[in-house]
Amino acid sequence: MCFFVYARHPISGFGLLLFQGGSTATMAAMMLHDKFGRLITDLRISITDRCNFRCVYCRSADPENYRDHDEILSWPELDRLARVFLSLGIRKIRITGGEPLVRDGVEDYLARLHSLGVEDLSMTTNGHLLADRCQGLIRSGLRRINISLDSLDPVKFEKITRTKSFAAVMRGIEAAQNSALVPAKINAVLVRGTNDDEIEAFAAFARERGVIMRFIEFMPLDADRHWTRTLMVPAAEVYQRIHARWPLEQIPHERSETARKYRFADGAPGEIGLIAPVTQPFCGHCSRIRLTADGKLRTCLFSKDDHDLRGLLREGAHDEDLVTYIGSVVMEKEEGHRINDPGFVQPSRTMVFIGG
Ligand code: SAM
């Protein structure tokens, strides 16, 4: 039997939910929760706001102002925050950016997170630098990888990402597929009129390569503020088109998972994942919080405000102060993202400055 009891954090005395399972041994971990009763177990850590791509749905063609280096959390600051978050019941950590592989030291950071006992250590990358780094990342403790790939057509890929990196990304995917990271999750953000003609081609790619092909609805987080509902391709349409060609069967998923998952009914390898934050929001079961590269805690991708952990760290806060602060911020996590509300306002931070 599993149940929750209210308890106080050992360092801060802050009230937390204590998860207890089993009749003999008590598996006890301090858990973060919000006022809607959602348990927060997943943390996305953006380790840099820099990126070597300029994807049209994310960044602007114009130079953006990266934060100065001293505004970005140092590795020791990131280590300390990781320890505090783990003491609060965070079990899954995803490293993201910007592009995480452009920051020197990411392998060492992963190794330290691994040694701290993170159960599920993953990374989101554009794949450009992955081929040569894949084995080192695995040795450091990386267990799962998501690679962005928005077109299978090299010319279109260059237009979307504003790079010439198609071949390098394909090598990165191949390296991941030939490694312990198999099956890689491949993320495509569909933008109407740009790459929605490739839905079936992506599904064929999943079948041929045995990857998990995930389609993400375009969200209003782009730097150019070009997002409109008509540019977004609803997950239902993606499902219908693939299902018409290769019937799909749903795979059970954890309630907090972002993707609805499908296998091919004919037994072909690969999987399809549909991530529909706009048309089928999954906020009710959200278990995620985010730490930005400049040390702000965000309780929702679409939060209007972020919460300054870097300031606290640099002002000399004790761990118990951090625990108390994080607990109180998480308690006020938004009920939902409100993209579909009439008065919705796009957050000032774009995806590259949040960390997807
Ligand atoms: N550089 C890495 C990458 O390209 O995967 C990690 C950072 S990127 C910001 C993380 C994820 O956010 C990627 O899968 C990207 O496609 C997605 N993303 C960026 N802007 C988005 C938007 N406006 N709507 C939906 N997804 C977006």
Short mmCIF file of N, CA, C and O and ligand atoms in Angstrom, two decimals, residues 51-53 55 57-58 96-100 124-127 146-148 150 187-189 216-222 227 351-352 355-356, ligand 1:
data_model
loop_
_atom_site.label_atom_id
_atom_site.label_comp_id
_atom_site.label_asym_id
_atom_site.label_seq_id
_atom_site.Cartn_x
_atom_site.Cartn_y
_atom_site.Cartn_z
N CYS A 51 22.81 28.81 -28.21
CA CYS A 51 22.45 27.71 -29.11
C CYS A 51 23.15 27.91 -30.44
O CYS A 51 23.31 29.04 -30.90
N ASN A 52 23.57 26.79 -31.05
CA ASN A 52 24.23 26.87 -32.35
C ASN A 52 23.22 26.77 -33.49
O ASN A 52 23.61 26.76 -34.65
N PHE A 53 21.92 26.67 -33.18
CA PHE A 53 20.86 26.69 -34.20
C PHE A 53 20.01 27.95 -34.00
O PHE A 53 20.01 28.53 -32.91
N CYS A 55 16.38 27.99 -34.89
CA CYS A 55 15.14 27.43 -35.45
C CYS A 55 14.06 28.51 -35.52
O CYS A 55 13.89 29.28 -34.57
N TYR A 57 10.92 28.55 -35.27
CA TYR A 57 9.80 28.54 -34.32
C TYR A 57 10.29 28.84 -32.90
O TYR A 57 9.51 28.81 -31.95
N CYS A 58 11.59 29.10 -32.76
CA CYS A 58 12.16 29.29 -31.43
C CYS A 58 12.90 30.63 -31.35
O CYS A 58 12.56 31.49 -30.54
N THR A 96 18.96 20.62 -20.57
CA THR A 96 18.55 21.23 -21.83
C THR A 96 19.21 22.59 -21.95
O THR A 96 20.16 22.91 -21.24
N GLY A 97 18.74 23.39 -22.90
CA GLY A 97 19.30 24.72 -23.08
C GLY A 97 18.28 25.62 -23.79
O GLY A 97 17.09 25.29 -23.78
N GLY A 98 18.70 26.56 -24.55
CA GLY A 98 19.88 26.61 -25.38
C GLY A 98 20.25 25.21 -25.89
O GLY A 98 19.45 24.33 -25.90
N GLU A 99 21.49 25.10 -26.30
CA GLU A 99 21.95 23.78 -26.72
C GLU A 99 22.94 23.29 -25.66
O GLU A 99 24.04 23.85 -25.51
N PRO A 100 22.57 22.26 -24.91
CA PRO A 100 23.41 21.86 -23.77
C PRO A 100 24.82 21.44 -24.17
O PRO A 100 25.76 21.63 -23.39
N THR A 124 17.98 16.93 -23.79
CA THR A 124 17.40 17.33 -25.07
C THR A 124 18.48 18.10 -25.83
O THR A 124 19.07 19.03 -25.28
N THR A 125 18.71 17.70 -27.07
CA THR A 125 19.79 18.32 -27.86
C THR A 125 19.34 18.45 -29.31
O THR A 125 18.46 17.71 -29.76
N ASN A 126 20.00 19.37 -30.02
CA ASN A 126 19.71 19.42 -31.46
C ASN A 126 20.55 18.39 -32.23
O ASN A 126 20.40 18.25 -33.43
N GLY A 127 21.43 17.71 -31.56
CA GLY A 127 22.15 16.58 -32.18
C GLY A 127 23.39 16.96 -32.96
O GLY A 127 24.18 16.09 -33.35
N ASN A 146 16.66 13.00 -26.21
CA ASN A 146 15.70 13.53 -27.18
C ASN A 146 16.50 14.38 -28.17
O ASN A 146 17.27 15.24 -27.74
N ILE A 147 16.29 14.11 -29.44
CA ILE A 147 17.03 14.86 -30.47
C ILE A 147 16.01 15.58 -31.36
O ILE A 147 15.06 14.96 -31.85
N SER A 148 16.22 16.86 -31.56
CA SER A 148 15.30 17.62 -32.41
C SER A 148 15.63 17.38 -33.87
O SER A 148 16.80 17.40 -34.26
N ASP A 150 13.53 18.61 -37.44
CA ASP A 150 12.28 19.19 -37.93
C ASP A 150 12.04 18.98 -39.41
O ASP A 150 11.00 19.39 -39.92
N ASN A 187 12.32 14.64 -31.85
CA ASN A 187 11.27 15.66 -31.69
C ASN A 187 11.14 16.51 -32.94
O ASN A 187 12.13 17.12 -33.37
N ALA A 188 9.93 16.60 -33.49
CA ALA A 188 9.68 17.54 -34.59
C ALA A 188 8.58 18.50 -34.17
O ALA A 188 7.52 18.07 -33.72
N VAL A 189 8.86 19.78 -34.29
CA VAL A 189 7.82 20.79 -34.09
C VAL A 189 7.22 21.05 -35.47
O VAL A 189 7.95 21.42 -36.40
N ILE A 216 5.46 17.63 -31.87
CA ILE A 216 5.14 18.63 -30.83
C ILE A 216 4.34 19.76 -31.46
O ILE A 216 4.76 20.31 -32.49
N GLU A 217 3.23 20.10 -30.84
CA GLU A 217 2.48 21.26 -31.35
C GLU A 217 3.29 22.54 -31.12
O GLU A 217 3.86 22.74 -30.03
N PHE A 218 3.32 23.35 -32.15
CA PHE A 218 3.99 24.66 -32.09
C PHE A 218 3.33 25.49 -30.98
O PHE A 218 2.11 25.65 -30.97
N MET A 219 4.14 26.01 -30.05
CA MET A 219 3.59 26.78 -28.93
C MET A 219 3.99 28.25 -29.06
O MET A 219 5.03 28.57 -29.66
N PRO A 220 3.21 29.14 -28.47
CA PRO A 220 3.54 30.58 -28.54
C PRO A 220 4.72 30.94 -27.65
O PRO A 220 4.58 31.62 -26.64
N LEU A 221 5.89 30.47 -28.06
CA LEU A 221 7.12 30.73 -27.30
C LEU A 221 8.25 31.14 -28.24
O LEU A 221 9.42 31.05 -27.90
N ASP A 222 7.89 31.57 -29.45
CA ASP A 222 8.90 31.92 -30.45
C ASP A 222 9.32 33.37 -30.29
O ASP A 222 8.51 34.24 -29.91
N TRP A 227 3.75 33.12 -33.82
CA TRP A 227 2.79 32.04 -33.55
C TRP A 227 1.36 32.51 -33.77
O TRP A 227 0.97 33.58 -33.31
N MET A 351 11.47 30.22 -25.75
CA MET A 351 11.87 28.86 -25.39
C MET A 351 13.38 28.75 -25.14
O MET A 351 13.80 28.08 -24.21
N VAL A 352 14.18 29.42 -25.97
CA VAL A 352 15.64 29.26 -25.82
C VAL A 352 16.11 29.80 -24.47
O VAL A 352 17.12 29.35 -23.93
N GLY A 355 14.29 26.83 -21.71
CA GLY A 355 14.82 25.45 -21.71
C GLY A 355 13.65 24.50 -21.88
O GLY A 355 12.81 24.40 -20.99
N GLY A 356 13.60 23.85 -23.04
CA GLY A 356 12.44 23.03 -23.37
C GLY A 356 12.52 21.65 -22.74
O GLY A 356 13.50 21.30 -22.13
N1 SAM B 1 18.82 22.83 -28.28
C1 SAM B 1 18.07 21.70 -27.84
C2 SAM B 1 17.15 21.21 -28.95
O1 SAM B 1 17.17 21.78 -30.03
O2 SAM B 1 16.47 20.23 -28.74
C3 SAM B 1 17.31 21.89 -26.56
C4 SAM B 1 16.58 23.18 -26.35
S1 SAM B 1 15.15 23.37 -27.34
C5 SAM B 1 14.58 24.96 -26.78
C6 SAM B 1 14.07 22.19 -26.60
C7 SAM B 1 12.86 21.78 -27.38
O3 SAM B 1 11.98 22.88 -27.49
C8 SAM B 1 13.12 21.30 -28.78
O4 SAM B 1 12.54 20.04 -28.99
C9 SAM B 1 12.44 22.35 -29.63
O5 SAM B 1 11.99 21.82 -30.82
C10 SAM B 1 11.33 22.80 -28.73
N2 SAM B 1 10.76 24.12 -29.06
C11 SAM B 1 11.41 25.29 -29.21
N3 SAM B 1 10.54 26.27 -29.50
C12 SAM B 1 9.32 25.71 -29.53
C13 SAM B 1 7.99 26.22 -29.79
N4 SAM B 1 7.78 27.51 -30.07
N5 SAM B 1 6.97 25.35 -29.74
C14 SAM B 1 7.17 24.04 -29.45
N6 SAM B 1 8.38 23.52 -29.20
C15 SAM B 1 9.44 24.34 -29.25
#
